[in-house]
Structures are given as structure tokens and as C-alpha cells.
Coordinates of C-alpha atoms in Angstrom, one line a residue:
X1 CA -18.8 -145.5 37.0
X2 CA -15.5 -144.0 35.0
X3 CA -17.1 -143.1 32.0
X4 CA -19.5 -141.0 33.9
X5 CA -16.7 -139.1 35.8
X6 CA -14.6 -138.3 32.4
X7 CA -18.0 -137.1 30.9
X8 CA -18.5 -134.6 34.0
X9 CA -14.5 -133.6 33.9
X10 CA -14.9 -132.9 29.8
X11 CA -18.0 -131.3 30.6
X12 CA -16.7 -129.0 33.8
X13 CA -13.9 -128.1 31.5
X14 CA -15.8 -126.7 28.8
X15 CA -18.1 -124.7 31.2
X16 CA -14.8 -123.2 32.7
X17 CA -13.5 -122.1 29.2
X18 CA -16.7 -120.3 28.3
X19 CA -16.9 -118.5 31.7
X20 CA -13.0 -118.0 31.2
X21 CA -13.5 -116.9 27.6
X22 CA -16.8 -114.6 29.0
X23 CA -14.3 -113.2 31.6
X24 CA -11.7 -112.5 29.3
X25 CA -13.7 -110.6 27.1
X26 CA -15.4 -108.7 29.7
X27 CA -11.7 -107.9 31.1
X28 CA -10.9 -106.7 27.7
X29 CA -13.7 -104.8 27.1
X30 CA -13.2 -102.9 30.4
X31 CA -9.6 -102.4 29.4
X32 CA -10.3 -101.1 26.3
X33 CA -12.5 -98.9 27.2
X34 CA -10.6 -97.5 30.0
X35 CA -7.9 -97.2 27.4
X36 CA -10.2 -95.2 25.5
X37 CA -11.2 -93.1 28.3
X38 CA -7.5 -92.8 29.3
X39 CA -6.8 -91.3 25.6
X40 CA -9.8 -89.1 25.6
X41 CA -9.0 -87.6 28.8
X42 CA -5.2 -87.1 27.6
X43 CA -6.6 -85.9 24.9
X44 CA -8.7 -83.1 26.3
X45 CA -5.7 -82.3 28.5
X46 CA -3.2 -82.2 25.7
X47 CA -5.6 -80.1 23.9
X48 CA -6.9 -78.1 27.2
X49 CA -4.6 -75.1 26.3
X50 CA -4.6 -75.0 23.0
X51 CA -8.7 -75.2 22.9
X52 CA -8.4 -71.6 24.4
X53 CA -6.3 -70.0 21.5
X54 CA -8.4 -68.3 18.6
X55 CA -8.4 -66.1 15.7
X56 CA -11.2 -64.4 13.6
X57 CA -11.7 -61.6 11.3
X58 CA -13.5 -58.5 12.3
X59 CA -14.3 -55.2 12.6
X60 CA -12.3 -53.1 15.8
X61 CA -14.6 -50.5 17.8
X62 CA -12.9 -47.6 15.6
X63 CA -14.4 -49.4 12.8
X64 CA -11.2 -51.1 11.1
X65 CA -11.2 -54.2 9.4
X66 CA -8.8 -56.8 10.6
X67 CA -7.8 -59.6 12.6
X68 CA -8.3 -60.6 16.1
X69 CA -6.3 -63.2 18.1
X70 CA -6.5 -64.2 21.9
X71 CA -5.3 -66.4 24.1
X72 CA -7.4 -67.2 27.1
X73 CA -5.7 -69.9 28.6
X74 CA -3.4 -69.2 32.1
X75 CA -0.1 -69.5 30.0
X76 CA 1.6 -68.0 27.1
X77 CA 1.7 -69.7 23.6
X78 CA 5.0 -69.1 21.5
X79 CA 5.7 -68.3 18.1
X80 CA 2.3 -67.7 17.1
X81 CA 1.6 -66.8 13.3
X82 CA -1.7 -65.1 12.2
X83 CA -2.3 -65.4 8.5
X84 CA -5.2 -63.9 6.7
X85 CA -6.2 -65.6 3.7
X86 CA -6.7 -64.3 0.3
X87 CA -10.1 -63.9 -1.1
X88 CA -10.0 -67.0 -2.7
X89 CA -10.2 -68.4 1.1
X90 CA -7.2 -70.7 0.1
X91 CA -4.1 -68.8 -0.4
X92 CA -2.1 -67.0 2.2
X93 CA -2.3 -63.5 1.7
X94 CA -0.7 -61.4 5.4
X95 CA 1.3 -63.0 8.2
X96 CA 1.9 -61.3 11.4
X97 CA 4.3 -63.2 13.9
X98 CA 4.0 -62.9 17.5
X99 CA 6.8 -64.4 19.4
X100 CA 4.8 -64.8 22.5
X101 CA 0.9 -64.1 22.6
X102 CA 0.5 -63.6 26.5
X103 CA -2.9 -65.3 28.5
X104 CA -5.8 -62.3 28.6
X105 CA -9.6 -62.3 28.4
X106 CA -9.2 -59.6 25.7
X107 CA -8.4 -60.2 22.3
X108 CA -5.3 -58.3 20.0
X109 CA -6.5 -56.6 17.0
X110 CA -4.2 -56.4 14.4
X111 CA -5.5 -53.9 11.4
X112 CA -5.3 -55.3 7.9
X113 CA -5.7 -52.6 5.4
X114 CA -6.9 -49.6 5.6
X115 CA -10.3 -47.2 6.1
X116 CA -12.8 -48.7 3.7
X117 CA -12.9 -52.6 3.5
X118 CA -12.1 -53.7 -0.1
X119 CA -15.0 -55.9 -1.5
X120 CA -15.4 -58.8 0.4
X121 CA -13.3 -58.1 2.9
X122 CA -15.6 -58.7 5.6
X123 CA -15.6 -62.3 4.4
X124 CA -11.7 -63.0 4.8
X125 CA -11.2 -65.9 6.8
X126 CA -8.0 -66.1 9.2
X127 CA -6.0 -69.2 10.5
X128 CA -3.5 -69.5 13.3
X129 CA -0.6 -71.8 14.0
X130 CA 1.4 -71.6 17.6
X131 CA 3.5 -73.9 20.1
X132 CA 1.9 -74.5 23.6
X133 CA 3.9 -74.6 26.7
X134 CA 4.5 -78.6 26.5
X135 CA 6.0 -78.0 23.1
X136 CA 3.3 -79.3 20.9
X137 CA 2.6 -77.3 17.6
X138 CA -1.5 -76.7 16.7
X139 CA -3.2 -74.9 14.1
X140 CA -6.7 -73.7 13.9
X141 CA -7.7 -73.3 10.1
X142 CA -9.8 -71.0 8.5
X143 CA -12.7 -72.9 9.4
X144 CA -12.0 -73.2 13.3
X145 CA -10.7 -76.7 13.2
X146 CA -8.0 -77.6 15.9
X147 CA -5.2 -80.0 14.7
X148 CA -2.3 -80.9 16.3
X149 CA 0.7 -80.4 13.5
X150 CA 3.7 -83.4 13.0
X151 CA 7.0 -82.0 14.4
X152 CA 9.1 -83.8 11.8
X153 CA 10.4 -81.9 8.8
X154 CA 12.6 -83.2 5.9
X155 CA 14.3 -81.3 3.7
X156 CA 16.3 -81.9 0.4
X157 CA 19.4 -80.0 0.2
X158 CA 22.9 -80.6 -1.4
X159 CA 25.6 -82.2 1.5
X160 CA 27.5 -79.2 1.5
X161 CA 24.4 -77.1 3.1
X162 CA 22.5 -79.9 4.7
X163 CA 26.3 -80.9 6.6
X164 CA 26.3 -77.2 7.6
X165 CA 22.8 -76.7 8.8
X166 CA 22.2 -80.6 10.3
X167 CA 24.5 -78.8 13.3
X168 CA 21.4 -76.9 14.4
X169 CA 19.3 -79.7 14.5
X170 CA 19.2 -80.1 18.3
X171 CA 19.1 -76.5 18.7
X172 CA 16.4 -76.5 16.3
X173 CA 14.7 -79.3 18.2
X174 CA 15.4 -77.2 21.8
X175 CA 13.6 -74.0 19.9
X176 CA 10.7 -75.4 18.1
X177 CA 10.1 -79.1 19.5
X178 CA 10.7 -80.1 16.1
X179 CA 13.2 -82.3 14.3
X180 CA 14.7 -81.8 10.9
X181 CA 16.5 -84.5 8.7
X182 CA 17.8 -83.9 4.9
X183 CA 17.7 -85.8 2.5
X184 CA 20.6 -85.6 0.5
X185 CA 22.9 -87.5 -2.5
X186 CA 26.6 -87.6 -2.1
X187 CA 27.3 -88.1 -5.5
X188 CA 25.0 -85.1 -6.4
X189 CA 22.4 -84.9 -8.7
X190 CA 21.6 -82.6 -12.2
X191 CA 18.7 -80.3 -12.0
X192 CA 16.2 -82.6 -14.0
X193 CA 17.3 -86.1 -11.6
X194 CA 16.8 -83.7 -9.0
X195 CA 13.7 -82.2 -9.5
X196 CA 12.6 -85.6 -10.7
X197 CA 13.1 -87.2 -7.4
X198 CA 11.4 -84.2 -5.7
X199 CA 8.6 -84.6 -7.8
X200 CA 8.0 -88.3 -6.7
X201 CA 8.0 -87.9 -3.0
X202 CA 5.3 -86.5 -0.7
X203 CA 7.7 -86.6 2.1
X204 CA 10.1 -83.8 1.9
X205 CA 8.5 -80.7 3.0
X206 CA 11.0 -77.8 1.7
X207 CA 14.1 -78.0 -0.5
X208 CA 17.0 -75.4 -1.0
X209 CA 18.2 -74.9 -4.3
X210 CA 19.3 -72.1 -6.7
X211 CA 16.3 -69.4 -7.4
X212 CA 16.9 -70.3 -11.3
X213 CA 14.8 -73.5 -10.3
X214 CA 12.1 -71.8 -9.1
X215 CA 10.3 -70.9 -12.0
X216 CA 10.6 -74.4 -13.2
X217 CA 8.9 -76.3 -10.0
X218 CA 6.1 -73.6 -10.0
X219 CA 5.1 -74.4 -13.5
X220 CA 5.2 -78.2 -12.4
X221 CA 2.9 -77.1 -9.0
X222 CA 5.3 -78.5 -7.0
X223 CA 6.1 -75.4 -4.5
X224 CA 4.1 -73.1 -3.1
X225 CA 4.3 -69.6 -2.4
X226 CA 5.9 -68.2 1.0
X227 CA 4.1 -65.5 2.8
X228 CA 6.7 -63.7 5.2
X229 CA 5.7 -61.9 8.4
X230 CA 6.8 -58.3 8.1
X231 CA 9.8 -59.0 10.9
X232 CA 11.0 -61.9 8.8
X233 CA 10.7 -59.7 5.1
X234 CA 12.5 -56.6 6.8
X235 CA 15.2 -58.9 7.4
X236 CA 16.3 -60.4 4.1
X237 CA 17.5 -57.6 1.8
X238 CA 15.1 -56.6 -0.9
X239 CA 17.3 -57.7 -4.2
X240 CA 17.2 -61.1 -2.5
X241 CA 13.6 -61.3 -2.3
X242 CA 12.9 -60.1 -5.5
X243 CA 15.0 -62.7 -7.0
X244 CA 12.8 -65.5 -5.5
X245 CA 9.8 -63.7 -6.7
X246 CA 7.7 -65.1 -10.0
X247 CA 4.3 -63.3 -11.1
X248 CA 4.3 -61.2 -7.8
X249 CA 4.4 -64.2 -5.4
X250 CA 7.2 -65.0 -3.3
X251 CA 8.3 -68.5 -3.3
X252 CA 11.1 -69.5 -0.6
X253 CA 13.5 -67.9 2.0
X254 CA 16.9 -66.7 0.8
X255 CA 19.9 -68.5 2.5
X256 CA 23.2 -68.0 0.6
X257 CA 23.9 -66.0 -2.8
X258 CA 26.9 -65.5 -5.0
X259 CA 28.2 -63.9 -8.2
X260 CA 31.7 -63.8 -10.0
X261 CA 34.4 -61.8 -8.6
X262 CA 38.3 -61.3 -9.3
X263 CA 40.6 -62.9 -6.7
X264 CA 43.9 -62.0 -6.7
X265 CA 47.4 -63.4 -5.5
X266 CA 48.4 -60.2 -3.4
X267 CA 52.2 -61.1 -3.8
X268 CA 51.8 -61.5 -7.6
X269 CA 49.5 -58.8 -8.4
X270 CA 49.4 -56.1 -5.5
X271 CA 46.9 -53.6 -7.0
X272 CA 43.7 -54.8 -8.4
X273 CA 43.6 -53.9 -12.3
X274 CA 41.5 -51.2 -13.8
X275 CA 40.7 -53.2 -17.1
X276 CA 40.8 -56.7 -18.4
X277 CA 43.3 -55.4 -20.8
X278 CA 45.9 -54.2 -17.9
X279 CA 44.7 -57.7 -15.7
X280 CA 46.2 -59.8 -19.0
X281 CA 49.5 -57.3 -19.5
X282 CA 50.3 -58.1 -15.4
X283 CA 49.4 -61.7 -16.1
X284 CA 51.5 -61.9 -19.7
X285 CA 54.5 -60.2 -17.7
X286 CA 54.6 -62.4 -14.8
X287 CA 54.6 -65.4 -17.4
X288 CA 57.5 -63.8 -19.5
X289 CA 59.3 -63.5 -16.3
X290 CA 58.9 -67.0 -15.3
X291 CA 56.9 -66.3 -12.1
X292 CA 53.5 -67.6 -13.0
X293 CA 52.9 -70.7 -15.8
X294 CA 49.0 -69.2 -16.5
X295 CA 48.3 -65.3 -17.3
X296 CA 44.7 -66.2 -15.3
X297 CA 42.5 -68.7 -14.4
X298 CA 38.7 -69.2 -15.3
X299 CA 36.7 -72.5 -15.0
X300 CA 35.5 -73.6 -18.7
X301 CA 35.6 -77.1 -18.7
X302 CA 34.1 -79.7 -21.4
X303 CA 30.8 -78.5 -21.3
X304 CA 31.2 -75.1 -20.4
X305 CA 30.3 -72.3 -17.4
X306 CA 28.3 -69.7 -18.7
X307 CA 27.8 -68.0 -15.4
X308 CA 31.6 -67.9 -14.8
X309 CA 32.4 -66.3 -18.1
X310 CA 29.5 -64.3 -17.9
X311 CA 31.7 -60.6 -16.8
X312 CA 33.8 -61.4 -19.9
X313 CA 31.0 -62.1 -22.2
X314 CA 28.8 -58.7 -21.1
X315 CA 31.8 -56.4 -20.9
X316 CA 32.5 -57.6 -24.4
X317 CA 29.1 -56.4 -25.6
X318 CA 27.4 -60.0 -25.1
X319 CA 23.3 -59.6 -23.9
X320 CA 20.7 -62.8 -23.5
X321 CA 17.7 -61.6 -22.7
X322 CA 15.6 -57.6 -22.9
X323 CA 14.7 -56.3 -20.1
X324 CA 11.3 -54.6 -19.6
X325 CA 10.6 -51.2 -18.4
X326 CA 10.1 -52.2 -14.7
X327 CA 13.4 -53.8 -14.7
X328 CA 12.0 -57.9 -15.2
X329 CA 13.7 -59.9 -17.7
X330 CA 12.0 -60.1 -21.1
X331 CA 11.9 -63.5 -22.8
X332 CA 10.7 -62.1 -26.1
X333 CA 14.2 -60.7 -26.8
X334 CA 16.8 -62.3 -27.6
X335 CA 20.0 -60.9 -27.9
X336 CA 22.9 -63.4 -28.7
X337 CA 22.4 -63.1 -32.4
X338 CA 23.0 -59.3 -32.1
X339 CA 26.1 -57.4 -33.7
X340 CA 27.4 -57.1 -30.3
X341 CA 26.8 -60.7 -28.9
X342 CA 28.5 -62.0 -32.0
X343 CA 31.3 -59.4 -31.0
X344 CA 31.3 -61.1 -27.5
X345 CA 31.9 -64.4 -28.8
X346 CA 34.6 -63.0 -31.0
X347 CA 36.4 -62.3 -28.3
X348 CA 36.0 -65.2 -26.5
X349 CA 37.3 -67.2 -29.4
X350 CA 40.3 -64.8 -29.6
X351 CA 41.0 -66.2 -25.7
X352 CA 40.9 -69.6 -26.7
X353 CA 42.3 -72.1 -28.2
X354 CA 42.1 -71.0 -32.1
X355 CA 43.6 -67.7 -30.2
X356 CA 46.0 -66.5 -27.0
X357 CA 45.0 -70.1 -25.4
X358 CA 43.9 -68.1 -22.2
X359 CA 40.7 -69.9 -22.1
X360 CA 40.6 -73.4 -22.5
X361 CA 38.1 -76.8 -22.4
X362 CA 40.9 -78.7 -20.2
X363 CA 40.9 -75.9 -17.4
X364 CA 37.9 -77.3 -15.2
X365 CA 37.0 -76.0 -11.6
X366 CA 39.7 -77.7 -9.9
X367 CA 42.6 -77.2 -12.4
X368 CA 41.5 -73.9 -12.1
X369 CA 41.7 -73.3 -8.3
X370 CA 44.7 -75.8 -8.3
X371 CA 46.7 -73.4 -10.7
X372 CA 45.9 -70.2 -8.4
X373 CA 46.3 -72.4 -5.1
X374 CA 49.9 -73.5 -6.4
X375 CA 50.4 -69.7 -7.0
X376 CA 50.9 -70.5 -10.6
X377 CA 48.6 -67.8 -11.8
X378 CA 48.2 -64.1 -10.4
X379 CA 44.4 -64.1 -10.9
X380 CA 41.2 -66.1 -10.5
X381 CA 38.3 -65.4 -12.1
X382 CA 35.5 -67.4 -9.7
X383 CA 32.6 -67.7 -7.5
X384 CA 32.4 -67.4 -4.0
X385 CA 33.0 -71.6 -4.2
X386 CA 36.4 -71.0 -4.2
X387 CA 37.2 -69.6 -1.0
X388 CA 37.1 -72.7 0.9
X389 CA 39.4 -74.3 -0.8
X390 CA 41.7 -70.9 -0.9
X391 CA 41.5 -70.9 3.0
X392 CA 43.4 -74.0 2.9
X393 CA 46.5 -72.2 1.4
X394 CA 48.6 -69.6 2.8
X395 CA 48.5 -67.3 -0.2
X396 CA 47.3 -63.6 0.6
X397 CA 44.4 -63.2 -1.7
X398 CA 42.1 -60.0 -2.6
X399 CA 38.6 -59.9 -3.9
X400 CA 37.2 -57.4 -6.5
X401 CA 34.9 -56.6 -8.8
X402 CA 36.0 -58.2 -12.6
X403 CA 37.2 -55.5 -14.5
X404 CA 35.9 -54.4 -17.8
X405 CA 37.5 -54.4 -21.1
X406 CA 39.4 -51.1 -21.8
X407 CA 36.9 -50.9 -24.8
X408 CA 34.2 -52.2 -23.6
X409 CA 31.0 -52.3 -21.1
X410 CA 30.7 -53.0 -17.4
X411 CA 31.6 -56.5 -16.5
X412 CA 27.7 -57.3 -15.2
X413 CA 27.8 -60.1 -13.5
X414 CA 24.7 -62.6 -12.4
X415 CA 23.7 -63.0 -8.9
X416 CA 22.6 -66.6 -7.5
X417 CA 20.5 -66.9 -4.6
X418 CA 20.1 -70.0 -2.8
X419 CA 16.8 -70.5 -1.2
X420 CA 14.7 -73.1 1.0
X421 CA 11.5 -73.2 -1.1
X422 CA 8.3 -75.2 0.2
X423 CA 6.8 -78.4 -1.2
X424 CA 3.3 -78.3 -2.1
X425 CA 2.5 -81.9 -1.4
X426 CA 5.0 -81.8 1.9
X427 CA 2.9 -83.6 4.7
X428 CA 4.5 -81.0 7.0
X429 CA 4.7 -77.7 5.1
X430 CA 2.6 -75.4 7.4
X431 CA 5.4 -75.8 10.4
X432 CA 8.2 -75.8 7.6
X433 CA 6.6 -72.3 6.6
X434 CA 6.6 -70.8 10.5
X435 CA 9.9 -72.5 11.8
X436 CA 11.8 -71.7 9.3
X437 CA 11.2 -68.5 8.6
X438 CA 11.8 -67.6 11.6
X439 CA 15.3 -69.9 12.5
X440 CA 16.9 -68.4 9.2
X441 CA 17.0 -64.8 10.5
X442 CA 18.9 -65.9 13.6
X443 CA 22.2 -63.8 12.9
X444 CA 23.7 -67.1 14.6
X445 CA 22.6 -69.6 12.5
X446 CA 23.5 -67.5 8.9
X447 CA 26.6 -66.2 10.3
X448 CA 27.4 -70.0 10.7
X449 CA 25.9 -71.1 7.3
X450 CA 28.6 -68.4 5.8
X451 CA 31.3 -69.9 7.6
X452 CA 30.7 -73.4 7.1
X453 CA 30.1 -72.9 3.6
X454 CA 32.4 -69.9 3.2
X455 CA 30.0 -67.9 1.1
X456 CA 27.7 -64.8 1.6
X457 CA 24.3 -64.9 2.9
X458 CA 21.3 -62.9 2.4
X459 CA 20.3 -61.3 6.0
X460 CA 20.8 -57.7 6.5
X461 CA 21.8 -57.9 10.0
X462 CA 24.6 -60.9 9.1
X463 CA 28.1 -59.6 10.0
X464 CA 31.4 -61.7 9.2
X465 CA 34.8 -60.6 10.1
X466 CA 35.7 -62.6 6.6
X467 CA 36.6 -59.1 4.0
X468 CA 36.7 -61.9 1.1
X469 CA 33.1 -63.1 1.8
X470 CA 32.1 -59.2 2.8
X471 CA 33.5 -58.1 -0.5
X472 CA 31.6 -61.0 -2.5
X473 CA 27.9 -59.8 -0.9
X474 CA 28.9 -56.5 -1.8
X475 CA 29.0 -57.2 -5.3
X476 CA 26.1 -59.9 -4.9
X477 CA 24.3 -56.4 -4.1
X478 CA 25.7 -54.5 -7.6
X479 CA 25.1 -58.0 -10.2
X480 CA 21.6 -58.7 -11.9
X481 CA 19.5 -61.7 -10.5
X482 CA 19.5 -64.5 -12.9
X483 CA 16.4 -65.0 -15.1
X484 CA 14.2 -68.0 -13.2
X485 CA 12.0 -69.0 -16.2
X486 CA 10.7 -72.8 -16.2
X487 CA 13.3 -73.3 -19.7
X488 CA 16.0 -72.1 -17.5
X489 CA 17.6 -75.6 -17.6
X490 CA 17.8 -76.0 -20.7
X491 CA 18.7 -72.5 -21.7
X492 CA 22.0 -72.8 -19.6
X493 CA 22.9 -76.0 -21.6
X494 CA 22.6 -73.7 -25.1
X495 CA 25.3 -70.9 -23.4
X496 CA 27.8 -74.2 -22.1
X497 CA 27.7 -75.3 -26.4
X498 CA 28.1 -71.7 -27.7
X499 CA 30.5 -71.4 -25.2
X500 CA 33.0 -74.2 -25.4
X501 CA 32.2 -73.9 -29.1
X502 CA 33.7 -70.7 -29.6
X503 CA 36.7 -71.7 -27.1
X504 CA 37.4 -74.6 -29.2
X505 CA 37.6 -72.3 -32.3
X506 CA 34.2 -72.5 -34.1
X507 CA 33.5 -69.2 -35.7
X508 CA 31.4 -66.5 -33.8
X509 CA 28.9 -65.3 -35.9
X510 CA 27.6 -68.8 -37.1
X511 CA 27.6 -70.2 -33.1
X512 CA 26.5 -67.1 -32.0
X513 CA 23.0 -67.5 -34.6
X514 CA 22.7 -71.2 -33.7
X515 CA 22.7 -70.5 -30.1
X516 CA 19.9 -67.5 -30.1
X517 CA 17.9 -70.0 -32.4
X518 CA 18.0 -72.8 -30.3
X519 CA 16.8 -70.5 -27.4
X520 CA 14.0 -69.4 -29.4
X521 CA 13.2 -72.7 -30.1
X522 CA 13.1 -73.7 -25.7
X523 CA 10.3 -70.7 -26.1
X524 CA 8.5 -72.0 -28.7
X525 CA 8.0 -75.7 -27.1
X526 CA 4.2 -76.5 -25.9
X527 CA 5.4 -75.4 -22.1
X528 CA 7.0 -72.5 -23.1
X529 CA 3.9 -70.8 -25.3
X530 CA 2.9 -69.0 -22.1
X531 CA 5.5 -66.4 -22.0
X532 CA 4.6 -65.2 -25.5
X533 CA 6.6 -65.8 -28.8
X534 CA 10.3 -64.9 -28.3
X535 CA 12.1 -62.5 -31.3
X536 CA 15.7 -62.8 -32.1
X537 CA 17.3 -59.3 -31.9

């Protein structure tokens, strides 16, 4: 009887386990079905408004071709971007921006082009991105598919710019419902390393870099063109947009700009010199009187800095590339070995360590700024990155153009444009294209960037009360944007070597001819063949 009872108990337990397992499975299946139903219901509710917003290409009642956009929901959507694709159905061609897209049963019509459409215009496709009232960003692509965009953006930038822009993270989130984070390297990275790190990452959506990097990034197929709506394009000066244009396509959104100017201590040099000869004479008189130790300061360093010294080189007759009839740089004409450039290298040599010692390799950026900040020099030839250090002093300063040599050409300068460019493999590049274009046209954002970095910014409406920044901006407008060929990083290295060589006392002609040959060699590598065979003038 005991054995039978045990068997019965075991059997009953086994049945209970089976029943319990089946019951659990039934409950689990029911929970899963309910969860899926809730998910479907929530997804439907989440997409309820977005599903009622659409865009298409068509012809108006007047026969005009263009794009239609309609919001048939009962509430507005915001930051809507209607993008008309090119004839290839892939590249962005024209973008129209709507701050608010109100509810309406009638579609808004945006005419594109004029009169009769070009061949294939009737087959144009459009895509639409927008933010619904819940703060969710959506994309309806050129095939009508609706996708929710992820509201997370990552920008690769130098620590200085990242630090200033980071203060707007909360404001950006509140404005657009998107978070922004920055990938920085506090130690700083040279262009090659920065680009290599950027190339390996698929997480970065945008990169802030100087515009002479753009040719390299385009050649590596790492960034894609930026198409700005008319209101955003008009917010930036034409010369800044031109600097970011490669082969007729715009790459990036302008941020800060820079050039080289003359900063003088107005207690030591009340009036701006009309020529560089006058500048040297004034500096020599102050040095002879024991009031200063250096006639002027200009950063050279062990590796050279062609951007800083370029006004002197140009005024002495030197030139790098020729120009085409439409005002673009012509890399097939290299001018470093011309008699004018040889004379310019000789002028630098005379100012260098074998001559007057006004230029020397021991004077790097820090020493140049410290000498001027300590009132040991009346003049500082520099880009605007010196202003942040000078703000910490009580020295009264004035900014003006670098004066030319009395017997020379104008002291022309290069202009540099830092831009925010979009990564081609960025996970959230669509939202980056839309929202950065709008945010960087806000006056308060660009003014804060200008004040934080202490540099001019490329925005038509931005105002600053800092007279030094105002003057730098005016000089940027007069300068010539640096070339942005893919080979520019290597070309800057050639110019650095030539600058340091003549300042150290090397013969000017031999240095100039070697530099010209080295630049030509850069273009005759496998990567440079597309630009044509260079001619050393």
C-alpha cells in the first residue's frame, strides 16, 4: 500500500508539472500576443500623425512642375525638409525648408524650375523629413516608405569647438528632440590620424574640420554633399560657401573663419604702419630705446607655419598656384620656382637666422604670443587664435591688415573656413543634414561660438561687439580661400620644409626649386593623376 501511494503521488506530481508547464506556456503565449498587440497598437499610435504627412512630384494646375507636400493630420508638424532628388534618383538636388507645416486637406505646391521641365523632370522623386508633435523625427523616402529616425548625433571635433558647442546640448535637445555628443581627442591629432580614425568609424555623423581637408575627405568617399534650403544658404556669405565647394558641390556648413592679420600694442605703436618697412623701422627704434626686445613676433617653430608667414611671402612676390579664368586654383601651374618666388624666399632668408634674425625657428606659437602679451614686442602677425590669450592681458590692441613691403605686391592672405561636414556612413546623417543646417543659422548659437573660441564666424547676421573679431572678419572677406585639393596636407608639409630651410639660412633658389619639384611630385602620384600633370613655372 505504501509503494502504491508513492507511485500515485509521483504520477500526480508529474501530471501537475505537465499541467503547470502547459498553463505557463499558454499564459506566456497570451502575454506575447498581448505584447505584440500592444506594440502594434503603440506603433500605430506613434505613426498616426506621421502617416498623414506626405510629399510627391507633380504638375500644378497651371502646368508648372514641382513638389507637393501635405499634412492631413489635425495638428502641425515642424522642421519639415522637402528634398527633390537629382535625375539619378539618389543624390539630393534641391531642398525646401518649412519651419511649420500646418494641417490642411490641400497640398502646398513648391515650383521647381521654370516653364517646361527638362528631360526626365516628370520622373523626379522627392523625400520628406519632419518632426511630429511628440518630438519624433520621421523620414518619408523617395519611395514613400515611412521610417522613424534615431535622435542621436555624434560629432567629431577638436576640444575647443566641442567645448563651446557642448553648452547647447540641452537647448538642441529641447529644440529638436535630438541629443548631441562629441568625439574629441584632448591631445590633438594631425590630419592624417584624424582622418584615419574618422574613416574607421561608422558612428560619427559629422566632422568639424578646416576646409582644406575637404578634397581629401571627398576623394576617400567619406563625406557627402550638403544641400541647403534657400533660407539657410542665404544665411552664410557667398565666399564662405565657395570655399566649401568642390567640383560644383557644397560640402558642409560654415562655422568659424580665420586669416592672418597684424595686431599691434597701441601703447607702443599708436598708428598702423603703411608698409612693412615702416613696421620694421618702428620696431627697431623701440628696441634700440630698450622698450622692447623683438621688432615683431611671428610664429615659425621647428616645423614652420606657411599660413602665418604667407602675407610676407606673397608681398615679396611669391605664389603657390595659378588661377583659372573663373577664379579657381589651378594646380597645373606651380609658381614656387619662378623668379618672383625665389626672390620671396630670399626676402625670408634675409629676415631669418642668417640675416636680421627677425624670423627664427625657436619662436613657436607660445613664444610669439608670450612676447607680445608681455609687451616685449610692438607687433604680432597672427591668426585670430591669439585673441583668446591676449584677452587675459590688459594690453590695448588694434587689428589691421598685414602691411606690404614698400617695393612689393599686396600682402595677400589665405582665408580658412572651418565647416561641419556630413559623414557618408553616419548612422543618423539625415537628421544631421536637417537639424545642423537650421541650428547653425541661429544668431545666438554662432555668436556664442564666436565669443567662446574668440574668432569670427561665417554668418551674415551675426553681430559681435568685439572690434578685434570684427576686423578679422573683414580681413577674411578680403582674403583668398586656401586650396582644398586632396593633396593639400602633403603640400603644406613641403611649404613648411621650405620655410624652415630658408629661415635657417639655406640658399633661396635651391630651396625654391626643390619645393616646386616636391609639390609637382605630390600631384604625379597615383592619387593625384586626376588633376592633370602639373607644370612648374
